Tab-separated table of N, CA, C and O in Angstrom:
chain	number	residue	atom	x	y	z
A	136	UNK	N	-6.723	11.981	6.182
A	136	UNK	CA	-5.382	11.783	5.653
A	136	UNK	C	-5.451	11.514	4.158
A	136	UNK	O	-6.473	11.112	3.640
A	137	UNK	N	-4.356	11.758	3.492
A	137	UNK	CA	-4.276	11.576	2.050
A	137	UNK	C	-3.548	10.272	1.759
A	137	UNK	O	-2.546	9.965	2.405
A	138	UNK	N	-4.026	9.534	0.776
A	138	UNK	CA	-3.505	8.209	0.435
A	138	UNK	C	-3.274	8.198	-1.061
A	138	UNK	O	-4.200	8.425	-1.826
A	139	UNK	N	-2.012	7.958	-1.495
A	139	UNK	CA	-1.686	8.053	-2.907
A	139	UNK	C	-0.819	6.874	-3.320
A	139	UNK	O	0.138	6.527	-2.618
A	140	UNK	N	-1.156	6.262	-4.453
A	140	UNK	CA	-0.347	5.210	-5.061
A	140	UNK	C	-0.002	5.683	-6.467
A	140	UNK	O	-0.895	6.029	-7.242
A	141	UNK	N	1.296	5.704	-6.787
A	141	UNK	CA	1.682	6.174	-8.122
A	141	UNK	C	2.965	5.472	-8.563
A	141	UNK	O	3.834	5.225	-7.739
A	142	UNK	N	3.116	5.158	-9.832
A	142	UNK	CA	2.049	5.205	-10.849
A	142	UNK	C	1.090	4.024	-10.677
A	142	UNK	O	1.448	3.017	-10.086
A	143	UNK	N	-0.081	4.171	-11.185
A	143	UNK	CA	-1.080	3.106	-11.135
A	143	UNK	C	-1.930	3.207	-12.393
A	143	UNK	O	-2.637	4.195	-12.548
A	144	UNK	N	-1.838	2.235	-13.295
A	144	UNK	CA	-1.118	0.955	-13.218
A	144	UNK	C	0.398	1.137	-13.265
A	144	UNK	O	0.887	2.206	-13.644
A	145	UNK	N	1.109	0.074	-12.849
A	145	UNK	CA	2.567	0.128	-12.827
A	145	UNK	C	3.158	-1.182	-13.332
A	145	UNK	O	2.447	-2.155	-13.535
A	146	UNK	N	4.478	-1.175	-13.478
A	146	UNK	CA	5.183	-2.396	-13.876
A	146	UNK	C	5.568	-3.225	-12.653
A	146	UNK	O	6.266	-4.220	-12.769
A	147	UNK	N	5.116	-2.796	-11.480
A	147	UNK	CA	5.459	-3.464	-10.225
A	147	UNK	C	6.261	-2.568	-9.309
A	147	UNK	O	6.422	-2.860	-8.135
A	148	UNK	N	6.778	-1.453	-9.860
A	148	UNK	CA	7.482	-0.471	-9.038
A	148	UNK	C	6.532	0.713	-8.845
A	148	UNK	O	6.093	1.326	-9.810
A	149	UNK	N	6.190	1.003	-7.589
A	149	UNK	CA	5.262	2.095	-7.300
A	149	UNK	C	5.545	2.631	-5.903
A	149	UNK	O	6.227	1.991	-5.102
A	150	UNK	N	5.025	3.811	-5.638
A	150	UNK	CA	5.215	4.464	-4.351
A	150	UNK	C	3.867	4.654	-3.677
A	150	UNK	O	2.895	5.055	-4.311
A	151	UNK	N	3.827	4.344	-2.385
A	151	UNK	CA	2.646	4.595	-1.557
A	151	UNK	C	2.996	5.751	-0.624
A	151	UNK	O	4.035	5.720	0.038
A	152	UNK	N	2.147	6.769	-0.615
A	152	UNK	CA	2.354	7.931	0.257
A	152	UNK	C	1.086	8.210	1.043
A	152	UNK	O	-0.016	8.116	0.511
A	153	UNK	N	1.274	8.541	2.308
A	153	UNK	CA	0.170	8.973	3.168
A	153	UNK	C	0.703	10.086	4.050
A	153	UNK	O	1.865	10.073	4.445
A	154	UNK	N	-0.156	11.051	4.367
A	154	UNK	CA	0.270	12.094	5.288
A	154	UNK	C	-0.853	12.443	6.240
A	154	UNK	O	-1.965	11.947	6.109
A	155	UNK	N	-0.528	13.241	7.229
A	155	UNK	CA	-1.470	13.657	8.265
A	155	UNK	C	-2.015	12.460	9.022
A	155	UNK	O	-3.182	12.404	9.376
A	156	UNK	N	-1.135	11.485	9.279
A	156	UNK	CA	-1.541	10.299	10.026
A	156	UNK	C	-1.558	10.631	11.513
A	156	UNK	O	-0.628	11.229	12.030
A	157	UNK	N	-2.616	10.217	12.178
A	157	UNK	CA	-2.768	10.572	13.580
A	157	UNK	C	-2.677	9.363	14.509
A	157	UNK	O	-2.797	9.500	15.709
A	158	UNK	N	-2.506	8.184	13.941
A	158	UNK	CA	-2.481	6.975	14.768
A	158	UNK	C	-1.579	5.938	14.123
A	158	UNK	O	-1.133	6.105	13.000
A	159	UNK	N	-1.311	4.880	14.855
A	159	UNK	CA	-0.508	3.787	14.306
A	159	UNK	C	-1.383	2.995	13.342
A	159	UNK	O	-2.513	2.620	13.670
A	160	UNK	N	-0.864	2.754	12.154
A	160	UNK	CA	-1.609	2.058	11.110
A	160	UNK	C	-0.881	0.774	10.739
A	160	UNK	O	0.307	0.627	10.986
A	161	UNK	N	-1.615	-0.115	10.101
A	161	UNK	CA	-1.011	-1.295	9.497
A	161	UNK	C	-1.313	-1.258	8.010
A	161	UNK	O	-2.474	-1.122	7.610
A	162	UNK	N	-0.261	-1.360	7.202
A	162	UNK	CA	-0.402	-1.391	5.752
A	162	UNK	C	-0.187	-2.825	5.290
A	162	UNK	O	0.788	-3.466	5.688
A	163	UNK	N	-1.110	-3.338	4.496
A	163	UNK	CA	-1.010	-4.687	3.932
A	163	UNK	C	-1.120	-4.618	2.417
A	163	UNK	O	-1.923	-3.844	1.893
A	164	UNK	N	-0.339	-5.437	1.742
A	164	UNK	CA	-0.497	-5.642	0.304
A	164	UNK	C	-1.071	-7.034	0.148
A	164	UNK	O	-0.509	-8.018	0.646
A	165	UNK	N	-2.225	-7.113	-0.532
A	165	UNK	CA	-2.987	-8.360	-0.621
A	165	UNK	C	-3.162	-8.724	-2.092
A	165	UNK	O	-3.482	-7.870	-2.920
A	166	UNK	N	-2.960	-10.007	-2.406
A	166	UNK	CA	-3.132	-10.444	-3.794
A	166	UNK	C	-4.590	-10.799	-4.076
A	166	UNK	O	-5.448	-10.726	-3.195
A	167	UNK	N	-4.871	-11.204	-5.314
A	167	UNK	CA	-6.249	-11.479	-5.735
A	167	UNK	C	-6.861	-12.663	-4.984
A	167	UNK	O	-8.077	-12.763	-4.875
A	168	UNK	N	-6.017	-13.547	-4.444
A	168	UNK	CA	-6.513	-14.697	-3.685
A	168	UNK	C	-6.787	-14.335	-2.226
A	168	UNK	O	-7.214	-15.183	-1.449
A	169	UNK	N	-6.534	-13.071	-1.867
A	169	UNK	CA	-6.777	-12.636	-0.498
A	169	UNK	C	-5.613	-12.894	0.448
A	169	UNK	O	-5.745	-12.729	1.653
A	170	UNK	N	-4.465	-13.292	-0.098
A	170	UNK	CA	-3.293	-13.571	0.723
A	170	UNK	C	-2.493	-12.289	0.935
A	170	UNK	O	-2.240	-11.550	-0.015
A	171	UNK	N	-2.088	-12.045	2.179
A	171	UNK	CA	-1.246	-10.885	2.481
A	171	UNK	C	0.180	-11.217	2.082
A	171	UNK	O	0.750	-12.201	2.551
A	172	UNK	N	0.750	-10.400	1.200
A	172	UNK	CA	2.110	-10.666	0.726
A	172	UNK	C	3.118	-9.683	1.310
A	172	UNK	O	4.319	-9.873	1.166
A	173	UNK	N	2.629	-8.637	1.978
A	173	UNK	CA	3.510	-7.683	2.649
A	173	UNK	C	2.703	-7.003	3.735
A	173	UNK	O	1.530	-6.695	3.544
A	174	UNK	N	3.334	-6.774	4.883
A	174	UNK	CA	2.669	-6.029	5.952
A	174	UNK	C	3.689	-5.164	6.672
A	174	UNK	O	4.861	-5.545	6.771
A	175	UNK	N	3.237	-4.006	7.121
A	175	UNK	CA	4.122	-3.083	7.828
A	175	UNK	C	3.302	-2.213	8.765
A	175	UNK	O	2.233	-1.734	8.393
A	176	UNK	N	3.831	-2.006	9.976
A	176	UNK	CA	3.210	-1.055	10.909
A	176	UNK	C	3.804	0.318	10.658
A	176	UNK	O	5.010	0.458	10.493
A	177	UNK	N	2.949	1.321	10.649
A	177	UNK	CA	3.359	2.695	10.370
A	177	UNK	C	3.043	3.542	11.596
A	177	UNK	O	1.893	3.584	12.043
A	178	UNK	N	4.050	4.209	12.113
A	178	UNK	CA	3.811	5.042	13.292
A	178	UNK	C	4.226	6.500	13.076
A	178	UNK	O	4.073	7.316	13.968
A	179	UNK	N	4.742	6.832	11.904
A	179	UNK	CA	5.135	8.220	11.645
A	179	UNK	C	3.971	8.999	11.052
A	179	UNK	O	3.046	8.423	10.477
A	180	UNK	N	4.019	10.313	11.170
A	180	UNK	CA	2.921	11.151	10.682
A	180	UNK	C	2.858	11.176	9.162
A	180	UNK	O	1.790	11.266	8.573
A	181	UNK	N	4.030	11.096	8.520
A	181	UNK	CA	4.094	11.080	7.060
A	181	UNK	C	4.817	9.814	6.629
A	181	UNK	O	5.840	9.457	7.205
A	182	UNK	N	4.273	9.149	5.620
A	182	UNK	CA	4.795	7.848	5.188
A	182	UNK	C	4.951	7.851	3.682
A	182	UNK	O	4.020	8.216	2.957
A	183	UNK	N	6.119	7.445	3.212
A	183	UNK	CA	6.345	7.228	1.785
A	183	UNK	C	7.226	6.001	1.657
A	183	UNK	O	8.243	5.896	2.338
A	184	UNK	N	6.826	5.064	0.821
A	184	UNK	CA	7.634	3.865	0.601
A	184	UNK	C	7.554	3.472	-0.863
A	184	UNK	O	6.472	3.413	-1.437
A	185	UNK	N	8.707	3.190	-1.431
A	185	UNK	CA	8.768	2.696	-2.810
A	185	UNK	C	8.793	1.175	-2.751
A	185	UNK	O	9.614	0.587	-2.054
A	186	UNK	N	7.894	0.559	-3.464
A	186	UNK	CA	7.803	-0.896	-3.535
A	186	UNK	C	8.340	-1.375	-4.875
A	186	UNK	O	8.180	-0.699	-5.891
A	187	UNK	N	8.959	-2.534	-4.865
A	187	UNK	CA	9.392	-3.180	-6.107
A	187	UNK	C	8.830	-4.592	-6.114
A	187	UNK	O	9.391	-5.501	-5.514
A	188	UNK	N	7.684	-4.743	-6.751
A	188	UNK	CA	6.995	-6.031	-6.835
A	188	UNK	C	7.019	-6.548	-8.271
A	188	UNK	O	6.083	-7.213	-8.713
A	189	UNK	N	8.098	-6.265	-9.008
A	189	UNK	CA	8.183	-6.742	-10.392
A	189	UNK	C	8.210	-8.262	-10.463
A	189	UNK	O	7.903	-8.827	-11.501
A	190	UNK	N	8.574	-8.914	-9.362
A	190	UNK	CA	8.623	-10.387	-9.347
A	190	UNK	C	7.238	-11.013	-9.195
A	190	UNK	O	7.080	-12.223	-9.380
A	191	UNK	N	6.229	-10.216	-8.869
A	191	UNK	CA	4.879	-10.756	-8.698
A	191	UNK	C	4.197	-10.940	-10.045
A	191	UNK	O	4.520	-10.273	-11.025
A	192	UNK	N	3.227	-11.832	-10.063
A	192	UNK	CA	2.418	-12.035	-11.264
A	192	UNK	C	1.651	-10.757	-11.587
A	192	UNK	O	1.267	-10.007	-10.686
A	193	UNK	N	1.421	-10.528	-12.878
A	193	UNK	CA	0.614	-9.390	-13.290
A	193	UNK	C	-0.799	-9.573	-12.750
A	193	UNK	O	-1.290	-10.685	-12.646
A	194	UNK	N	-1.437	-8.472	-12.409
A	194	UNK	CA	-2.800	-8.558	-11.909
A	194	UNK	C	-3.133	-7.394	-11.003
A	194	UNK	O	-2.422	-6.400	-10.932
A	195	UNK	N	-4.246	-7.546	-10.300
A	195	UNK	CA	-4.750	-6.506	-9.406
A	195	UNK	C	-4.415	-6.900	-7.973
A	195	UNK	O	-4.700	-8.030	-7.538
A	196	UNK	N	-3.825	-5.966	-7.257
A	196	UNK	CA	-3.485	-6.148	-5.848
A	196	UNK	C	-4.177	-5.044	-5.061
A	196	UNK	O	-4.581	-4.029	-5.618
A	197	UNK	N	-4.324	-5.255	-3.778
A	197	UNK	CA	-4.983	-4.282	-2.922
A	197	UNK	C	-4.000	-3.775	-1.886
A	197	UNK	O	-3.310	-4.577	-1.250
A	198	UNK	N	-3.909	-2.469	-1.761
A	198	UNK	CA	-3.155	-1.858	-0.673
A	198	UNK	C	-4.193	-1.516	0.389
A	198	UNK	O	-5.061	-0.675	0.168
A	199	UNK	N	-4.142	-2.198	1.527
A	199	UNK	CA	-5.122	-1.994	2.590
A	199	UNK	C	-4.440	-1.339	3.777
A	199	UNK	O	-3.339	-1.736	4.161
A	200	UNK	N	-5.104	-0.354	4.347
A	200	UNK	CA	-4.588	0.319	5.530
A	200	UNK	C	-5.626	0.180	6.628
A	200	UNK	O	-6.790	0.548	6.443
A	201	UNK	N	-5.202	-0.377	7.751
A	201	UNK	CA	-6.083	-0.547	8.904
A	201	UNK	C	-5.680	0.433	9.985
A	201	UNK	O	-4.517	0.502	10.375
A	202	UNK	N	-6.660	1.188	10.445
A	202	UNK	CA	-6.433	2.177	11.500
A	202	UNK	C	-7.449	1.933	12.600
A	202	UNK	O	-8.467	2.603	12.670
A	203	UNK	N	-7.198	0.925	13.408
A	203	UNK	CA	-8.142	0.625	14.484
A	203	UNK	C	-9.475	0.178	13.922
A	203	UNK	O	-9.574	-0.826	13.239
A	204	UNK	N	-10.513	0.971	14.158
A	204	UNK	CA	-11.855	0.613	13.710
A	204	UNK	C	-12.126	1.001	12.267
A	204	UNK	O	-13.132	0.614	11.691
A	205	UNK	N	-11.228	1.791	11.682
A	205	UNK	CA	-11.405	2.221	10.293
A	205	UNK	C	-10.391	1.514	9.411
A	205	UNK	O	-9.280	1.226	9.835
A	206	UNK	N	-10.788	1.255	8.187
A	206	UNK	CA	-9.826	0.744	7.210
A	206	UNK	C	-10.192	1.297	5.841
A	206	UNK	O	-11.340	1.638	5.588
A	207	UNK	N	-9.184	1.407	5.001
A	207	UNK	CA	-9.414	1.887	3.639
A	207	UNK	C	-8.391	1.234	2.743
A	207	UNK	O	-7.422	0.642	3.206
A	208	UNK	N	-8.634	1.302	1.456
A	208	UNK	CA	-7.720	0.656	0.532
A	208	UNK	C	-7.855	1.178	-0.864
A	208	UNK	O	-8.822	1.871	-1.199
A	209	UNK	N	-6.858	0.826	-1.661
A	209	UNK	CA	-6.835	1.186	-3.074
A	209	UNK	C	-6.294	-0.017	-3.853
A	209	UNK	O	-5.424	-0.737	-3.355
A	210	UNK	N	-6.783	-0.168	-5.059
A	210	UNK	CA	-6.256	-1.217	-5.935
A	210	UNK	C	-5.023	-0.705	-6.660
A	210	UNK	O	-4.953	0.459	-7.025
A	211	UNK	N	-4.063	-1.602	-6.878
A	211	UNK	CA	-2.904	-1.315	-7.708
A	211	UNK	C	-2.877	-2.379	-8.809
A	211	UNK	O	-3.069	-3.561	-8.525
A	212	UNK	N	-2.724	-1.931	-10.028
A	212	UNK	CA	-2.646	-2.856	-11.169
A	212	UNK	C	-1.186	-3.008	-11.553
A	212	UNK	O	-0.510	-2.005	-11.848
A	213	UNK	N	-0.710	-4.243	-11.535
A	213	UNK	CA	0.646	-4.549	-12.001
A	213	UNK	C	0.515	-5.185	-13.366
A	213	UNK	O	-0.180	-6.187	-13.526
A	214	UNK	N	1.163	-4.572	-14.353
A	214	UNK	CA	1.016	-5.061	-15.728
A	214	UNK	C	2.364	-5.268	-16.399
A	214	UNK	O	3.371	-4.896	-15.886
């Protein structure tokens, strides 16, 4: 599957897109302290969501996707 975060770095407004999903996934947004600040279960084959995290502190956050035994992630820089 394809996993895209844009723009990155961002001002806190960014879009996460994934396609060709074959299973139910969990998407988490995690801050630098390791705290989950957003979570969502995804069950559709194609996923696009616009986030507005301008209220968060500037820094590096992690978009983590868990798919059963596999997980992957990307960093997002909010500046």
